[in-house]
Tab-separated table of C-alpha atoms in Angstrom:
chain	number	residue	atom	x	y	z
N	11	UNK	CA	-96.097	-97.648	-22.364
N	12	UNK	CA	-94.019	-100.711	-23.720
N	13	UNK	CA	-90.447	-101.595	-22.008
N	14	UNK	CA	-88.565	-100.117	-24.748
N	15	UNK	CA	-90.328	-97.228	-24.913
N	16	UNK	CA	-89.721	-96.173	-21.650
N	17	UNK	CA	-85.840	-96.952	-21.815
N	18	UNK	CA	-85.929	-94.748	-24.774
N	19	UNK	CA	-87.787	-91.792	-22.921
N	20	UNK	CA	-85.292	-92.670	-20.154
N	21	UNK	CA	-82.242	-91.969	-22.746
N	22	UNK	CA	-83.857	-88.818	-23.383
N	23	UNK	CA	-83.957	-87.468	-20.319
N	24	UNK	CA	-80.704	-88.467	-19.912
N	25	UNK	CA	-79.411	-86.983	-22.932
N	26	UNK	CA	-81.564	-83.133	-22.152
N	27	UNK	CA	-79.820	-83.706	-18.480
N	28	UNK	CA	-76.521	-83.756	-20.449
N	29	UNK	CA	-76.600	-81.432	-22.881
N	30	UNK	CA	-74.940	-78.085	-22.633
N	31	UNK	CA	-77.982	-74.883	-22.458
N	32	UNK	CA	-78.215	-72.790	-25.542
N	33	UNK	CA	-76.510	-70.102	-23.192
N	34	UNK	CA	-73.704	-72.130	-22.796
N	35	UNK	CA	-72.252	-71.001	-26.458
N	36	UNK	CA	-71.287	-68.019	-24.720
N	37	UNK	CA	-67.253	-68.859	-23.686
N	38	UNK	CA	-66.924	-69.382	-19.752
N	39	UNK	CA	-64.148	-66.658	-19.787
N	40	UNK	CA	-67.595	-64.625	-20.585
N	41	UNK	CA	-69.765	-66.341	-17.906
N	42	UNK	CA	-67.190	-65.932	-15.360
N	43	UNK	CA	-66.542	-62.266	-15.271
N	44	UNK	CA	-67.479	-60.834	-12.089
N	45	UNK	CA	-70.182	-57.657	-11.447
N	46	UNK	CA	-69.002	-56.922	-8.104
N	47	UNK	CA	-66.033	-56.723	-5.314
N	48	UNK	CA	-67.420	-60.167	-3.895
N	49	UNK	CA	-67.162	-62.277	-6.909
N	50	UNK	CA	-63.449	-60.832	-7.911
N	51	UNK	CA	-60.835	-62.820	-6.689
N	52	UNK	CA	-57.578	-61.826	-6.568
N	53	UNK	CA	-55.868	-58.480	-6.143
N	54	UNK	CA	-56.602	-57.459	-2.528
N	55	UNK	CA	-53.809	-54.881	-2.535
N	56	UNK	CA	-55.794	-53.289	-5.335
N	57	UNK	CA	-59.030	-53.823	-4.622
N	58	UNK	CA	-59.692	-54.605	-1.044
N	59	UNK	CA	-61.406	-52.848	2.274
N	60	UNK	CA	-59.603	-49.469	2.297
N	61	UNK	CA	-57.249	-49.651	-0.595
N	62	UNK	CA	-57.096	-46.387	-2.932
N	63	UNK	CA	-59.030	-47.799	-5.856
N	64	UNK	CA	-61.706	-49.109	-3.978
N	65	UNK	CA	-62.568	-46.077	-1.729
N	66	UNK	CA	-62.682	-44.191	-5.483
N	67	UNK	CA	-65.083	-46.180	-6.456
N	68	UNK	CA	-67.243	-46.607	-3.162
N	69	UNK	CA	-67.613	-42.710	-3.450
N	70	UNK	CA	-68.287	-43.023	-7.493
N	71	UNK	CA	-65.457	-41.471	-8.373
N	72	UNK	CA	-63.654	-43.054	-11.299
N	73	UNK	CA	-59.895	-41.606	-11.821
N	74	UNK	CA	-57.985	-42.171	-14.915
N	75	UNK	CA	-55.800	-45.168	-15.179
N	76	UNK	CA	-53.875	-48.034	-16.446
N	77	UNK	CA	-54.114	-51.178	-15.203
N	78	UNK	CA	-50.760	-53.700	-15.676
N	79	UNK	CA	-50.597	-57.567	-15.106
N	80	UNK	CA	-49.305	-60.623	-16.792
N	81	UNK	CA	-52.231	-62.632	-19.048
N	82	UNK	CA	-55.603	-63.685	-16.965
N	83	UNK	CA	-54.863	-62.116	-13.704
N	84	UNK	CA	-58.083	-60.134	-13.992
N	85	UNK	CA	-57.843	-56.499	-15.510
N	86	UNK	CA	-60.941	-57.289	-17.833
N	87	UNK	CA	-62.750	-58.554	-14.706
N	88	UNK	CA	-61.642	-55.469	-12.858
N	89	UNK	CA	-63.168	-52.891	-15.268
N	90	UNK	CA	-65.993	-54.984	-15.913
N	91	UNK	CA	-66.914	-54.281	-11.828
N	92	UNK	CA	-65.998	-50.608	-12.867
N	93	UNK	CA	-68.435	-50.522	-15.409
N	94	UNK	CA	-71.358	-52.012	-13.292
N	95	UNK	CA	-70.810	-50.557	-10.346
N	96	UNK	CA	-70.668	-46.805	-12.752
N	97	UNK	CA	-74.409	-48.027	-14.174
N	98	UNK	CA	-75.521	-48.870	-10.491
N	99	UNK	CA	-74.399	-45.302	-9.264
N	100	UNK	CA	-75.179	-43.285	-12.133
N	101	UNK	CA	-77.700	-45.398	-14.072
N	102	UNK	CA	-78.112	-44.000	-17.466
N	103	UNK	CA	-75.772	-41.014	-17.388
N	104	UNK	CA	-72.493	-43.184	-17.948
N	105	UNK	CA	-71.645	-43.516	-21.331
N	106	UNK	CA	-68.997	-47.336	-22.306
N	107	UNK	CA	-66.727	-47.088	-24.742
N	108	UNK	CA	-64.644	-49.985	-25.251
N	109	UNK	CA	-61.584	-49.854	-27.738
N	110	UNK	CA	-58.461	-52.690	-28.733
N	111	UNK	CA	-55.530	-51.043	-29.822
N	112	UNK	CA	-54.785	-53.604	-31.983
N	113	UNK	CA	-57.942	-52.988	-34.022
N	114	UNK	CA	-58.286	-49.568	-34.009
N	115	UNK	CA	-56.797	-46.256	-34.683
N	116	UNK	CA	-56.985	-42.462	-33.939
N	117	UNK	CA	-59.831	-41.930	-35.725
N	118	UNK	CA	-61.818	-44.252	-33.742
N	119	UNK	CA	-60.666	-42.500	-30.478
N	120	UNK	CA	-61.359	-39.271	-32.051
N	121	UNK	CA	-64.990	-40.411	-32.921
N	122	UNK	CA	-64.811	-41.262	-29.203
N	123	UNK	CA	-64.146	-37.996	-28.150
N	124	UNK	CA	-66.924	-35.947	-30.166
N	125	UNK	CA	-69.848	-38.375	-28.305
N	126	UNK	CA	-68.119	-37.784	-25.142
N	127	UNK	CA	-68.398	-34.056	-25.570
N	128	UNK	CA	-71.785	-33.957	-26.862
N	129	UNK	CA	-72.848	-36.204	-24.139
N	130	UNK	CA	-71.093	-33.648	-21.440
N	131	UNK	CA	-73.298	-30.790	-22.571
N	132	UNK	CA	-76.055	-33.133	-20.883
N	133	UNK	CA	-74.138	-33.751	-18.067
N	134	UNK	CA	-72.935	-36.776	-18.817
N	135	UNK	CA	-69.929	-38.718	-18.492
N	136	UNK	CA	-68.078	-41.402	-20.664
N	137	UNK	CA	-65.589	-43.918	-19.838
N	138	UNK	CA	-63.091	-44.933	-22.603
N	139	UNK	CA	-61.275	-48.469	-21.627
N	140	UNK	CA	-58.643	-48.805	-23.962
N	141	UNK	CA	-57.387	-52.499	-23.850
N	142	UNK	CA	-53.716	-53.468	-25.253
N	143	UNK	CA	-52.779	-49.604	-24.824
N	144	UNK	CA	-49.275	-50.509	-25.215
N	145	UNK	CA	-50.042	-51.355	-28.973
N	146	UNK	CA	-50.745	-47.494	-29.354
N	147	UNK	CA	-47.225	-45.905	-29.833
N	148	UNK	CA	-46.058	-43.473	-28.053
N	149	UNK	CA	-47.101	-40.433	-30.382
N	150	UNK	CA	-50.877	-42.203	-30.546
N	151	UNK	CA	-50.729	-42.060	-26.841
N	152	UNK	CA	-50.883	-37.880	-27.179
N	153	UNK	CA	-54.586	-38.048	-28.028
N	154	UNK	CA	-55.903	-38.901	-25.061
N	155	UNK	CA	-53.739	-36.171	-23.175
N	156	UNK	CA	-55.854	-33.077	-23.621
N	157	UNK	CA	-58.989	-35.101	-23.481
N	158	UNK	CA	-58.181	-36.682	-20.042
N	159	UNK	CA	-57.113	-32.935	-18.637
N	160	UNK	CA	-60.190	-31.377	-19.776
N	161	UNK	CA	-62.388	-34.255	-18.357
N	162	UNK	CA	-63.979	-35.000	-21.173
N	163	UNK	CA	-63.922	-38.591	-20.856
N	164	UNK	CA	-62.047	-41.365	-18.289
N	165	UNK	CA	-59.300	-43.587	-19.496
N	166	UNK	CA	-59.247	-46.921	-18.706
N	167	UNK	CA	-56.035	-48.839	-20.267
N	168	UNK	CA	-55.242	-52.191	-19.694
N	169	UNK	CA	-51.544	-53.392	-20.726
N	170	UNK	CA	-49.293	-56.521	-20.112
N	171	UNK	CA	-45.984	-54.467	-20.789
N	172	UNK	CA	-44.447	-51.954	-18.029
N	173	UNK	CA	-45.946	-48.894	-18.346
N	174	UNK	CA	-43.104	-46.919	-18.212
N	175	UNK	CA	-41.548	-48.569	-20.832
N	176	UNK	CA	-44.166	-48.402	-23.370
N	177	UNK	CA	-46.592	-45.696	-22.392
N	178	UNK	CA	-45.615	-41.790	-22.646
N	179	UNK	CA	-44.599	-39.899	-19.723
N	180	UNK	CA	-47.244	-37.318	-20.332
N	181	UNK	CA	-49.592	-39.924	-20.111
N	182	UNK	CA	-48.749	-41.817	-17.037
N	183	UNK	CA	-48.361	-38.491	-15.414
N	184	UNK	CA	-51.983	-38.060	-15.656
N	185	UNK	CA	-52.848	-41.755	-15.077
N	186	UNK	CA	-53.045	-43.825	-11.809
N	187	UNK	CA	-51.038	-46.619	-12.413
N	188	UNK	CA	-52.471	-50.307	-10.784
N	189	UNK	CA	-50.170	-52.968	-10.968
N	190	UNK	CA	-52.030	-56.306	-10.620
N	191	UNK	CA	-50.220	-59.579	-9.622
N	192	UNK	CA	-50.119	-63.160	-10.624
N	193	UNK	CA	-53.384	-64.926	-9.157
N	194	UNK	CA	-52.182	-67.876	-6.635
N	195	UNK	CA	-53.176	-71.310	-6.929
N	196	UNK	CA	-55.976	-70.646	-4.080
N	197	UNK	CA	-57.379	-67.716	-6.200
N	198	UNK	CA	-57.424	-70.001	-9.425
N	199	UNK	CA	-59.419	-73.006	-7.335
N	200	UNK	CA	-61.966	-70.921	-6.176
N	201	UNK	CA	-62.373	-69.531	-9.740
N	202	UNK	CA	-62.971	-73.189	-10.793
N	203	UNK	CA	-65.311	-74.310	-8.303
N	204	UNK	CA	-67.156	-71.016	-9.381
N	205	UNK	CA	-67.395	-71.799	-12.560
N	206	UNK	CA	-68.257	-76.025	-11.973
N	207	UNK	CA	-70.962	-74.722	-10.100
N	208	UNK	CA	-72.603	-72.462	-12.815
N	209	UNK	CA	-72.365	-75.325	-15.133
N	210	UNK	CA	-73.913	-77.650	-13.323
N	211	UNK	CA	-71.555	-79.718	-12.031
N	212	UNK	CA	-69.745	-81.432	-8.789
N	213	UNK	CA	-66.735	-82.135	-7.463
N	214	UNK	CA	-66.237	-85.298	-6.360
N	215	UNK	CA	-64.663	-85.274	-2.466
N	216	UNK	CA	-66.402	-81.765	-1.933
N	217	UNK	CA	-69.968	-82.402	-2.488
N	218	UNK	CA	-72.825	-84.896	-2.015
N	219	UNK	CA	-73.632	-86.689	-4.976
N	220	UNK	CA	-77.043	-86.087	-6.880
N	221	UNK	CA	-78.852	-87.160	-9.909
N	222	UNK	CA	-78.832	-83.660	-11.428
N	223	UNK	CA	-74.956	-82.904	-11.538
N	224	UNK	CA	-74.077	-82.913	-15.508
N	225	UNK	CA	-70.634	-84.114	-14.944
N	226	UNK	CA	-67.996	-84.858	-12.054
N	227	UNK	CA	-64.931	-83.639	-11.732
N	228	UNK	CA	-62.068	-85.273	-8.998
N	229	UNK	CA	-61.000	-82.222	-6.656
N	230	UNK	CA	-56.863	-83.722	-7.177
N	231	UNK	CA	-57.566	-82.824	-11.071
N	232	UNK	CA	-58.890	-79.197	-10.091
N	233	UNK	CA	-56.041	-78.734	-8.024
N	234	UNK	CA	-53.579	-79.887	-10.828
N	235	UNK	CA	-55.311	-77.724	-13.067
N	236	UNK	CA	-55.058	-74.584	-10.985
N	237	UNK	CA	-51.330	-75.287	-10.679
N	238	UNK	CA	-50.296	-75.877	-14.286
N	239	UNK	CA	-52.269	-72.760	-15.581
N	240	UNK	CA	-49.685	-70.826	-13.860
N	241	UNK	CA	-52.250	-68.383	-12.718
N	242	UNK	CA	-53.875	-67.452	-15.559
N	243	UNK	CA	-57.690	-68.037	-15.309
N	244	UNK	CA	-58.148	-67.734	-18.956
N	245	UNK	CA	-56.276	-70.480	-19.363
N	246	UNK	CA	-57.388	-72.437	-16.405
N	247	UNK	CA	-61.583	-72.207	-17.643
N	248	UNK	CA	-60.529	-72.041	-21.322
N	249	UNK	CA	-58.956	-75.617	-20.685
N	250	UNK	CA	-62.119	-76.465	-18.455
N	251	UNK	CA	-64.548	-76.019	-20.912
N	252	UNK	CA	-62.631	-77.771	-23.490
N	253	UNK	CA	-62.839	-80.721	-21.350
N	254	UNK	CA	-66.443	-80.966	-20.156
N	255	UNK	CA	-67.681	-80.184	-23.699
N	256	UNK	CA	-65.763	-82.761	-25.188
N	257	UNK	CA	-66.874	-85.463	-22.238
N	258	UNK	CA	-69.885	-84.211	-22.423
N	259	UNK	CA	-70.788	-86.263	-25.371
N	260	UNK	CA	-71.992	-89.156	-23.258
N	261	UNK	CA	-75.391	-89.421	-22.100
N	262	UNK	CA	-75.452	-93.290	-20.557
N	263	UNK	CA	-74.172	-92.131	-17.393
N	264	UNK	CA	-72.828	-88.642	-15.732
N	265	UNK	CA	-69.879	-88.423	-16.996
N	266	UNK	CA	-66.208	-88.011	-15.081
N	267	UNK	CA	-63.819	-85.363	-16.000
N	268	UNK	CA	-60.247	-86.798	-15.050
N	269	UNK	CA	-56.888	-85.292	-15.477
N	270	UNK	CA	-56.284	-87.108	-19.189
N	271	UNK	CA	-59.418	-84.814	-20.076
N	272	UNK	CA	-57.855	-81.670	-18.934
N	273	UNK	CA	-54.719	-82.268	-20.048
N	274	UNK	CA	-55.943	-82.808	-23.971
N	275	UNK	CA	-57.953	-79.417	-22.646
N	276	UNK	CA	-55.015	-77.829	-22.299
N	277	UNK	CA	-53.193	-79.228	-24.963
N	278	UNK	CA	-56.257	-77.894	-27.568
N	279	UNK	CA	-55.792	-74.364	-26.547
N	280	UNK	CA	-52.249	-74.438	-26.709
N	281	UNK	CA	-52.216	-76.069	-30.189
N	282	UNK	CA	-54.718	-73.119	-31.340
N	283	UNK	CA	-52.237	-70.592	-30.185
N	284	UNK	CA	-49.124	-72.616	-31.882
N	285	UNK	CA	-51.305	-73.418	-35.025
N	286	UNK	CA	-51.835	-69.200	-35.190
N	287	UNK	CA	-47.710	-68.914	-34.546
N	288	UNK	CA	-47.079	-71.528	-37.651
N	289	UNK	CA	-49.828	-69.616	-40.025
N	290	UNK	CA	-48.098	-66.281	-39.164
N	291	UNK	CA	-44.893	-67.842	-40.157
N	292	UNK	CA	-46.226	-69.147	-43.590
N	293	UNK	CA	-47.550	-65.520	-44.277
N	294	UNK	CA	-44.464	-64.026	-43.920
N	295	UNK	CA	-43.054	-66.723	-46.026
N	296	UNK	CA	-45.395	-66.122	-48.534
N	297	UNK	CA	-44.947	-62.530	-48.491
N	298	UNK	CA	-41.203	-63.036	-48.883
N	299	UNK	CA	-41.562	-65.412	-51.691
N	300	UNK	CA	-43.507	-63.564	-53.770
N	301	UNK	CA	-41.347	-60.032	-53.251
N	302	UNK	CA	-38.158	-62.655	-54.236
N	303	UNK	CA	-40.275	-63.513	-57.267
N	304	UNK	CA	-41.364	-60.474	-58.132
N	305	UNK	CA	-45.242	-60.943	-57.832
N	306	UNK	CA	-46.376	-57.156	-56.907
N	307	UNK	CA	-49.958	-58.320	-56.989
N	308	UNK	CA	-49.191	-61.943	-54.617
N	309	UNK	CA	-47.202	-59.280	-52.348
N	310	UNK	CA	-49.945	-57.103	-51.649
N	311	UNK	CA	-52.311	-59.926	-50.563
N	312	UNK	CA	-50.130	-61.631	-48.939
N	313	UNK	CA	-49.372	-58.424	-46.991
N	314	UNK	CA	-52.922	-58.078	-46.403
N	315	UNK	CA	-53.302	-61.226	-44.968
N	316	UNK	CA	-50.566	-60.359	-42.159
N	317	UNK	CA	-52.437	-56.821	-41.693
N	318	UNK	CA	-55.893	-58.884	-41.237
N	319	UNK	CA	-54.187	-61.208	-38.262
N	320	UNK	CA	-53.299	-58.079	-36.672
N	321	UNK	CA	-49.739	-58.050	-36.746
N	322	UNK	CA	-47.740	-55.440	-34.994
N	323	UNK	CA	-46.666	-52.943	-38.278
N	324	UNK	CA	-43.199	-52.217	-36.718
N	325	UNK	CA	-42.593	-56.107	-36.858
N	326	UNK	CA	-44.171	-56.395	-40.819
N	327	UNK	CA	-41.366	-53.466	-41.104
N	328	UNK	CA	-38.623	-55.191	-39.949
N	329	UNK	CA	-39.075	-57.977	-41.842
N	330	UNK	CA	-38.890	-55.795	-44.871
N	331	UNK	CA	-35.572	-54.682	-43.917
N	332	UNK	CA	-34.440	-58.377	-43.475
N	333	UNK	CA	-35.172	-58.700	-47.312
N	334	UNK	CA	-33.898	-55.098	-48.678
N	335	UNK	CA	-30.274	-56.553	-47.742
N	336	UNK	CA	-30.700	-60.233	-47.925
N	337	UNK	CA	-32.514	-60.424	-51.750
N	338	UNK	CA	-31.828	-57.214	-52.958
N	339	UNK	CA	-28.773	-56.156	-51.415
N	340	UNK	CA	-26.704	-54.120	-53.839
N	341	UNK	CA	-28.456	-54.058	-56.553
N	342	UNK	CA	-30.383	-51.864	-55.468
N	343	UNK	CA	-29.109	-50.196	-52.093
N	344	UNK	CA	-31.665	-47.146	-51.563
N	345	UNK	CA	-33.988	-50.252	-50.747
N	346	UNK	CA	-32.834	-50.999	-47.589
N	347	UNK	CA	-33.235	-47.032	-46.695
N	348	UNK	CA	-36.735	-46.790	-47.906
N	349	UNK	CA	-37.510	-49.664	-45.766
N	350	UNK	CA	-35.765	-48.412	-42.489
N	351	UNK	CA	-37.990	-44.851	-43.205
N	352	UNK	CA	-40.817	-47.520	-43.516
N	353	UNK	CA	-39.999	-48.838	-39.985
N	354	UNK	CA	-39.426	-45.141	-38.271
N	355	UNK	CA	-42.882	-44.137	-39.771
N	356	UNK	CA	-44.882	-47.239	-38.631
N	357	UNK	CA	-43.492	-46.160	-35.074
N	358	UNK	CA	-44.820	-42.531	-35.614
N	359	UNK	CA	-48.239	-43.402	-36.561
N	360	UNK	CA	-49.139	-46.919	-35.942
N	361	UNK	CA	-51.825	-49.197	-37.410
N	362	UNK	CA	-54.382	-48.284	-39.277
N	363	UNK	CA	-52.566	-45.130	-40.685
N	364	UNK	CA	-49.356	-46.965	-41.597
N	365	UNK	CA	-50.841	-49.597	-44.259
N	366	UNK	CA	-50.281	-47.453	-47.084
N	367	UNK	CA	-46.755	-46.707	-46.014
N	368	UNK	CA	-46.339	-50.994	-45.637
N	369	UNK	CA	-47.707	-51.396	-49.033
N	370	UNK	CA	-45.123	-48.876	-51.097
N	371	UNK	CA	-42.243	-50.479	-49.436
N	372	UNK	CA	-43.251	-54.086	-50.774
N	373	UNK	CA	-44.099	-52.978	-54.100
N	374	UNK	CA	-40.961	-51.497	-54.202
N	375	UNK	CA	-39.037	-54.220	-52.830
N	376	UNK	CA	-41.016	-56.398	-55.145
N	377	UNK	CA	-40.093	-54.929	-58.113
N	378	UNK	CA	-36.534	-53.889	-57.002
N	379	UNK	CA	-33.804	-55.815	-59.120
N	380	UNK	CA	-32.861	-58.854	-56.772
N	381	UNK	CA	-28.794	-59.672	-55.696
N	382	UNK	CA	-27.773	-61.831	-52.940
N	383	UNK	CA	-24.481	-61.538	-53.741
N	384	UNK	CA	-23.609	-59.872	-50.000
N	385	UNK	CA	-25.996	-62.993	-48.243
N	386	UNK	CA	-24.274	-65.366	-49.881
N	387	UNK	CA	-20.523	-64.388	-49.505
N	388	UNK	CA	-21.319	-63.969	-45.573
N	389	UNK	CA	-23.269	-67.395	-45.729
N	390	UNK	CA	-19.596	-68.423	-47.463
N	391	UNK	CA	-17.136	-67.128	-44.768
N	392	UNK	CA	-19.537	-68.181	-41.678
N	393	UNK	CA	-19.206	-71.749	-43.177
N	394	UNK	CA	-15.732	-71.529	-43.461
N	395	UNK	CA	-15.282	-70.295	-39.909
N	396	UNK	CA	-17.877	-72.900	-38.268
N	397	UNK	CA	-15.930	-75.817	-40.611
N	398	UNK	CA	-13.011	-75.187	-39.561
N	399	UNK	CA	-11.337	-77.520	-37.043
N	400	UNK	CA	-8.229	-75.869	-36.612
N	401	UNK	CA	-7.575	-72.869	-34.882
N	402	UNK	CA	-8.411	-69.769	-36.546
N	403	UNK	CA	-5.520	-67.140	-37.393
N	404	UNK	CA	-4.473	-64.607	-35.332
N	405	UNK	CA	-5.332	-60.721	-36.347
């Protein structure tokens, strides 16, 4: 074999060293999630040696019940053990169903609920985790009630909000409520070096080097990182991954992930969830525009568009209001009433039911005769008052 071909074969190997396994495409958030009590970290007053939950479970029995914690502390991880643990026990008598509130409706519950009840007749049992359960409102909530009573099926909800703010009594009174906390900055490192590890990697100060490691990464930045996320791990291997992928395009040597990597990391993810902020804004601005202008056909797109991003319907409604007074006003003033009712009925029956109700109020608004008359004289008199330098007269 010549000289160059063997530097070129050498590259190669290199560059197959380097490279990122097919497998890989699934998201570390994915890779990450735990199938048992040893690999969860986090949450010992939930989940450790002799705590409620975990004696339920160590006997197989699953209660219903809504798990609450802030963003990444682990409730998907949590039920994910559930659900294994459930197969391990019960092996193919266990029927999953997974739900998001914020994509489905009663219907798909209620489909839910007839396989559940079919499946009972054979003795067996289905799990329904219900994630974002606060996005349900509260008169959604009701169809689990008689479903969880006559044990045709566990509930599993996960929710970010207080339960007893945004759940039902009736509900939580037939729900074990687990409140999960932040994780700590230990729980988040471990999490990492978890996650290096089934990547391939090393961290430099902690391990041996080797010629197999597919990238280094300086325990200081892990540390940093597992401070700065704040104790979310989503964020923390979200902003990881970012990193090494992007480095990761370097095949002369192994390459280094420093803390300028994992800062741009983090500063990708959080422009992805700013960039989705701004493009919500612009489709409300659309959809207000073309109501103003009196495009019936524009408005029902543009409305569609906001349904598709999943958009809470109580917030679509009270944006509606905003532009019954402000562009319509009083030329027209059963507009603003038909788009409070709008509001009080996307509370009563939620998403997907409420899309039709959406869609009358903006063709009505839309081809409602337009005055701003009232936003302007207010706009007029706050100027006045904010211009002013002198002191205002007394009532």
């Amino acid at each position: 074999m010549s000289k160059q071909g063997y530097i070129s074969s050498k590259k190669s190997q290199r560059s197959k060293q380097n490279e990122i396994p097919v497998k890989d495409h699934v998201s570390l958030v994915e890779r990450m999630k735990p199938v048992n009590f040893t690999s969860y970290m986090g949450q010992k007053h939930v989940i450790g040696p002799n705590t409620v939950l975990r004696n339920f479970l160590e006997i197989g029995e699953i209660p219903s019940m809504i798990l609450w914690g802030p963003p990444g502390c682990g409730k998907k991880s949590l039920v994910n053990i559930i659900i294994q643990l459930t197969k391990e026990k019960f092996q193919d008598k266990t029927h999953i169903v997974k739900l998001v509130a914020t994509t489905c409706g009663v219907g798909e519950v209620k489909t839910a609920v007839k396989t559940a009840e079919n499946l009972l007749k054979f003795g067996h049992r289905t799990i329904v985790f219900m994630d974002n359960i606060h996005r349900f409102n509260k008169l959604q909530q009701d169809i689990f009630l008689p479903h969880i009573e006559a044990g045709t099926f566990i509930l599993i909800g996960a929710t970010i909000e207080n339960p007893s703010y945004s759940l039902n009594s009736a509900l939580l009174s037939r729900c074990r409520i687990f409140s999960l906390s932040k994780l700590s900055t230990k729980d988040i490192i471990e999490i990492l070096k978890k996650s290096i590890h089934c990547m391939d990697g090393r961290i430099h100060n902690l391990q041996n080097s080797d010629n197999v490691s597919k990238f280094i990464i300086h325990s200081d930045t892990l540390e940093w990182l597992a401070e700065i996320c704040d104790g979310n791990a989503q964020v923390a291997l979200s902003g990881l991954e970012f990193a090494i992928r992007a480095k990761n395009l370097s095949y002369d040597k192994t390459p280094t992930i420093g803390l300028e990597d994992i800062k741009q990391g983090l500063i990708h993810i959080y422009m992805q969830a700013d960039n989705k902020n701004e493009q919500t804004h612009h489709l409300y601005s659309a959809l207000h525009k073309s109501i103003c202008a009196g495009k019936p056909n524009a408005s029902l797109y543009w409305l569609a568009r906001i349904m598709a991003a999943k958009e809470d319907p109580v917030d679509i409604a009270r944006r509606l209001i905003r532009i019954s007074s402000e562009d319509i006003g009083l030329a027209d003033p059963d507009a603003l009433g038909l788009a409070v009712d709008t509001l009080s009925a996307c509370q009563m029956i939620g998403m997907p039911e409420s899309d039709v109700m959406l869609g009358q109020c903006v063709i009505y608004l839309t081809k409602a005769p337009k005055s701003r008359l009232i936003y302007n004289a207010l706009k007029a008199a706050q100027k006045v008052i904010n211009e002013t330098k002198e002191s205002q007269p007394d009532v």
